[in-house]
Structures are given as C-alpha cells and as structure tokens.
Amino acid sequence: MIRSELVQKLCSDFPDLTQREVENVVASLFDSITDQLAKGGRVELRGFGAFSTRQRDARTGRNPRTGEAVEVDAKRVPYFKPGKEMRERLNLGEVTAE
C-alpha cells in the first residue's frame, strides 16, 4: 500500500472527512514520527509496533558498478519493531510444524 492508497482507504472508512483533511492527518502523523526519530526519540504505537533509530558504524563498501572500495560514513538508520498483536495477526494462518 502506498500513501495515496492509504488516504483513499481512510476516506472510504471516514466519509465525513474530506480528502484534504485525511491527507493532512496522514502527513501530520508521518511528520511527527519523522521529527521524533530525528531528535533521537522513539515512537511506540501499541498493538502496531515501535519506530526507533539504530547507529551504523563507518565501513568500507564497494561500488557495485566498478568494484572500487568506497568509504561509507557512520549514520543513523530507522528501525521498526512490530508489536505483539501485529506479529500474532500476521501468523494466524500459519501452521507450526511439530
């Protein structure tokens, strides 16, 4: 699902809201999550999961086109850990092998 599909789904679920209002809500939610992560914080949505950042150390990478060694700087990357309810819903149809 892409952002526009999410907006359309929410518009159909909440017909009393205009598409513009739904777009603003979605944009506000994503902006709030991004701002909190940029500050080094964590965002937890109960039953869904938690967004946080992880530190990646500097390393030597390879240019896939030329094979040349390239230095990759240290950086923070976003990380998502699904919540217990989400994991359970995703695995409802699976049968465990015994």
PDB file of C-alpha atoms in Angstrom:
ATOM      1  CA  MET A   1       0.000   0.000   0.000  1.00  0.00           C
ATOM      2  CA  ILE A   2       1.327   3.416  -0.906  1.00  0.00           C
ATOM      3  CA  ARG A   3       0.488   6.742   0.724  1.00  0.00           C
ATOM      4  CA  SER A   4      -2.250   7.664  -1.774  1.00  0.00           C
ATOM      5  CA  GLU A   5      -3.902   4.241  -1.300  1.00  0.00           C
ATOM      6  CA  LEU A   6      -3.827   4.800   2.466  1.00  0.00           C
ATOM      7  CA  VAL A   7      -5.519   8.185   2.017  1.00  0.00           C
ATOM      8  CA  GLN A   8      -8.200   6.638  -0.229  1.00  0.00           C
ATOM      9  CA  LYS A   9      -8.819   3.828   2.274  1.00  0.00           C
ATOM     10  CA  LEU A  10      -9.217   6.296   5.125  1.00  0.00           C
ATOM     11  CA  CYS A  11     -11.530   8.469   3.002  1.00  0.00           C
ATOM     12  CA  SER A  12     -13.784   5.472   2.393  1.00  0.00           C
ATOM     13  CA  ASP A  13     -13.685   4.478   6.094  1.00  0.00           C
ATOM     14  CA  PHE A  14     -14.467   8.044   7.244  1.00  0.00           C
ATOM     15  CA  PRO A  15     -16.826   9.586   4.663  1.00  0.00           C
ATOM     16  CA  ASP A  16     -17.488  12.611   6.899  1.00  0.00           C
ATOM     17  CA  LEU A  17     -13.861  13.766   6.345  1.00  0.00           C
ATOM     18  CA  THR A  18     -12.724  15.386   3.112  1.00  0.00           C
ATOM     19  CA  GLN A  19      -9.774  14.011   1.185  1.00  0.00           C
ATOM     20  CA  ARG A  20      -7.788  17.157   2.062  1.00  0.00           C
ATOM     21  CA  GLU A  21      -8.426  16.601   5.786  1.00  0.00           C
ATOM     22  CA  VAL A  22      -7.336  12.965   5.560  1.00  0.00           C
ATOM     23  CA  GLU A  23      -4.194  13.941   3.623  1.00  0.00           C
ATOM     24  CA  ASN A  24      -3.371  16.478   6.342  1.00  0.00           C
ATOM     25  CA  VAL A  25      -3.845  13.879   9.089  1.00  0.00           C
ATOM     26  CA  VAL A  26      -1.624  11.335   7.291  1.00  0.00           C
ATOM     27  CA  ALA A  27       1.053  13.963   6.580  1.00  0.00           C
ATOM     28  CA  SER A  28       0.937  15.176  10.183  1.00  0.00           C
ATOM     29  CA  LEU A  29       1.313  11.637  11.530  1.00  0.00           C
ATOM     30  CA  PHE A  30       4.308  10.859   9.296  1.00  0.00           C
ATOM     31  CA  ASP A  31       5.908  14.236  10.059  1.00  0.00           C
ATOM     32  CA  SER A  32       5.512  13.694  13.805  1.00  0.00           C
ATOM     33  CA  ILE A  33       7.114  10.254  13.632  1.00  0.00           C
ATOM     34  CA  THR A  34       9.983  11.584  11.496  1.00  0.00           C
ATOM     35  CA  ASP A  35      10.569  14.591  13.783  1.00  0.00           C
ATOM     36  CA  GLN A  36      10.682  12.400  16.886  1.00  0.00           C
ATOM     37  CA  LEU A  37      13.156   9.976  15.260  1.00  0.00           C
ATOM     38  CA  ALA A  38      15.322  12.899  14.088  1.00  0.00           C
ATOM     39  CA  LYS A  39      15.574  14.018  17.725  1.00  0.00           C
ATOM     40  CA  GLY A  40      16.822  10.546  18.653  1.00  0.00           C
ATOM     41  CA  GLY A  41      13.496   9.571  20.198  1.00  0.00           C
ATOM     42  CA  ARG A  42      11.266   6.553  19.863  1.00  0.00           C
ATOM     43  CA  VAL A  43       7.635   6.276  18.720  1.00  0.00           C
ATOM     44  CA  GLU A  44       5.530   3.417  20.043  1.00  0.00           C
ATOM     45  CA  LEU A  45       2.076   2.632  18.681  1.00  0.00           C
ATOM     46  CA  ARG A  46       0.546  -0.004  20.949  1.00  0.00           C
ATOM     47  CA  GLY A  47      -0.531  -3.113  19.066  1.00  0.00           C
ATOM     48  CA  PHE A  48       1.279  -1.946  15.928  1.00  0.00           C
ATOM     49  CA  GLY A  49       4.939  -1.526  16.750  1.00  0.00           C
ATOM     50  CA  ALA A  50       7.763   0.818  17.657  1.00  0.00           C
ATOM     51  CA  PHE A  51       9.881   3.074  15.482  1.00  0.00           C
ATOM     52  CA  SER A  52      13.401   3.939  16.603  1.00  0.00           C
ATOM     53  CA  THR A  53      16.819   4.556  15.117  1.00  0.00           C
ATOM     54  CA  ARG A  54      19.963   2.463  15.163  1.00  0.00           C
ATOM     55  CA  GLN A  55      23.539   3.558  14.724  1.00  0.00           C
ATOM     56  CA  ARG A  56      25.543   2.091  11.843  1.00  0.00           C
ATOM     57  CA  ASP A  57      29.322   2.283  12.096  1.00  0.00           C
ATOM     58  CA  ALA A  58      31.520   3.623   9.330  1.00  0.00           C
ATOM     59  CA  ARG A  59      32.700   0.894   6.970  1.00  0.00           C
ATOM     60  CA  THR A  60      34.354   0.220   3.664  1.00  0.00           C
ATOM     61  CA  GLY A  61      31.821  -0.621   0.956  1.00  0.00           C
ATOM     62  CA  ARG A  62      32.139  -1.500  -2.716  1.00  0.00           C
ATOM     63  CA  ASN A  63      30.847   0.358  -5.736  1.00  0.00           C
ATOM     64  CA  PRO A  64      28.751  -2.357  -7.454  1.00  0.00           C
ATOM     65  CA  ARG A  65      29.493  -0.983 -10.908  1.00  0.00           C
ATOM     66  CA  THR A  66      33.280  -0.719 -10.660  1.00  0.00           C
ATOM     67  CA  GLY A  67      34.138  -2.860  -7.643  1.00  0.00           C
ATOM     68  CA  GLU A  68      36.119   0.078  -6.246  1.00  0.00           C
ATOM     69  CA  ALA A  69      36.354   0.401  -2.441  1.00  0.00           C
ATOM     70  CA  VAL A  70      34.279   3.300  -1.081  1.00  0.00           C
ATOM     71  CA  GLU A  71      34.233   4.693   2.448  1.00  0.00           C
ATOM     72  CA  VAL A  72      30.716   4.766   3.925  1.00  0.00           C
ATOM     73  CA  ASP A  73      30.235   7.215   6.807  1.00  0.00           C
ATOM     74  CA  ALA A  74      28.637   6.291  10.135  1.00  0.00           C
ATOM     75  CA  LYS A  75      24.931   7.083  10.195  1.00  0.00           C
ATOM     76  CA  ARG A  76      21.643   6.559  11.980  1.00  0.00           C
ATOM     77  CA  VAL A  77      19.016   4.477  10.211  1.00  0.00           C
ATOM     78  CA  PRO A  78      15.311   3.992  11.005  1.00  0.00           C
ATOM     79  CA  TYR A  79      14.285   0.721  12.604  1.00  0.00           C
ATOM     80  CA  PHE A  80      10.816  -0.764  13.099  1.00  0.00           C
ATOM     81  CA  LYS A  81       9.963  -3.490  15.577  1.00  0.00           C
ATOM     82  CA  PRO A  82       6.456  -4.922  15.117  1.00  0.00           C
ATOM     83  CA  GLY A  83       4.268  -5.231  18.194  1.00  0.00           C
ATOM     84  CA  LYS A  84       2.982  -8.482  19.636  1.00  0.00           C
ATOM     85  CA  GLU A  85      -0.561  -8.017  18.228  1.00  0.00           C
ATOM     86  CA  MET A  86       0.775  -7.394  14.723  1.00  0.00           C
ATOM     87  CA  ARG A  87       3.024 -10.468  14.846  1.00  0.00           C
ATOM     88  CA  GLU A  88       0.098 -12.592  16.047  1.00  0.00           C
ATOM     89  CA  ARG A  89      -2.221 -11.317  13.273  1.00  0.00           C
ATOM     90  CA  LEU A  90       0.440 -11.932  10.623  1.00  0.00           C
ATOM     91  CA  ASN A  91       0.918 -15.501  11.773  1.00  0.00           C
ATOM     92  CA  LEU A  92      -2.750 -16.541  12.248  1.00  0.00           C
ATOM     93  CA  GLY A  93      -2.860 -18.604   9.066  1.00  0.00           C
ATOM     94  CA  GLU A  94       0.469 -20.342   9.557  1.00  0.00           C
ATOM     95  CA  VAL A  95       0.567 -23.891  10.865  1.00  0.00           C
ATOM     96  CA  THR A  96       3.517 -24.742  13.081  1.00  0.00           C
ATOM     97  CA  ALA A  97       5.478 -27.856  12.151  1.00  0.00           C
ATOM     98  CA  GLU A  98       5.720 -30.297  15.022  1.00  0.00           C
TER      99      GLU A  98
END
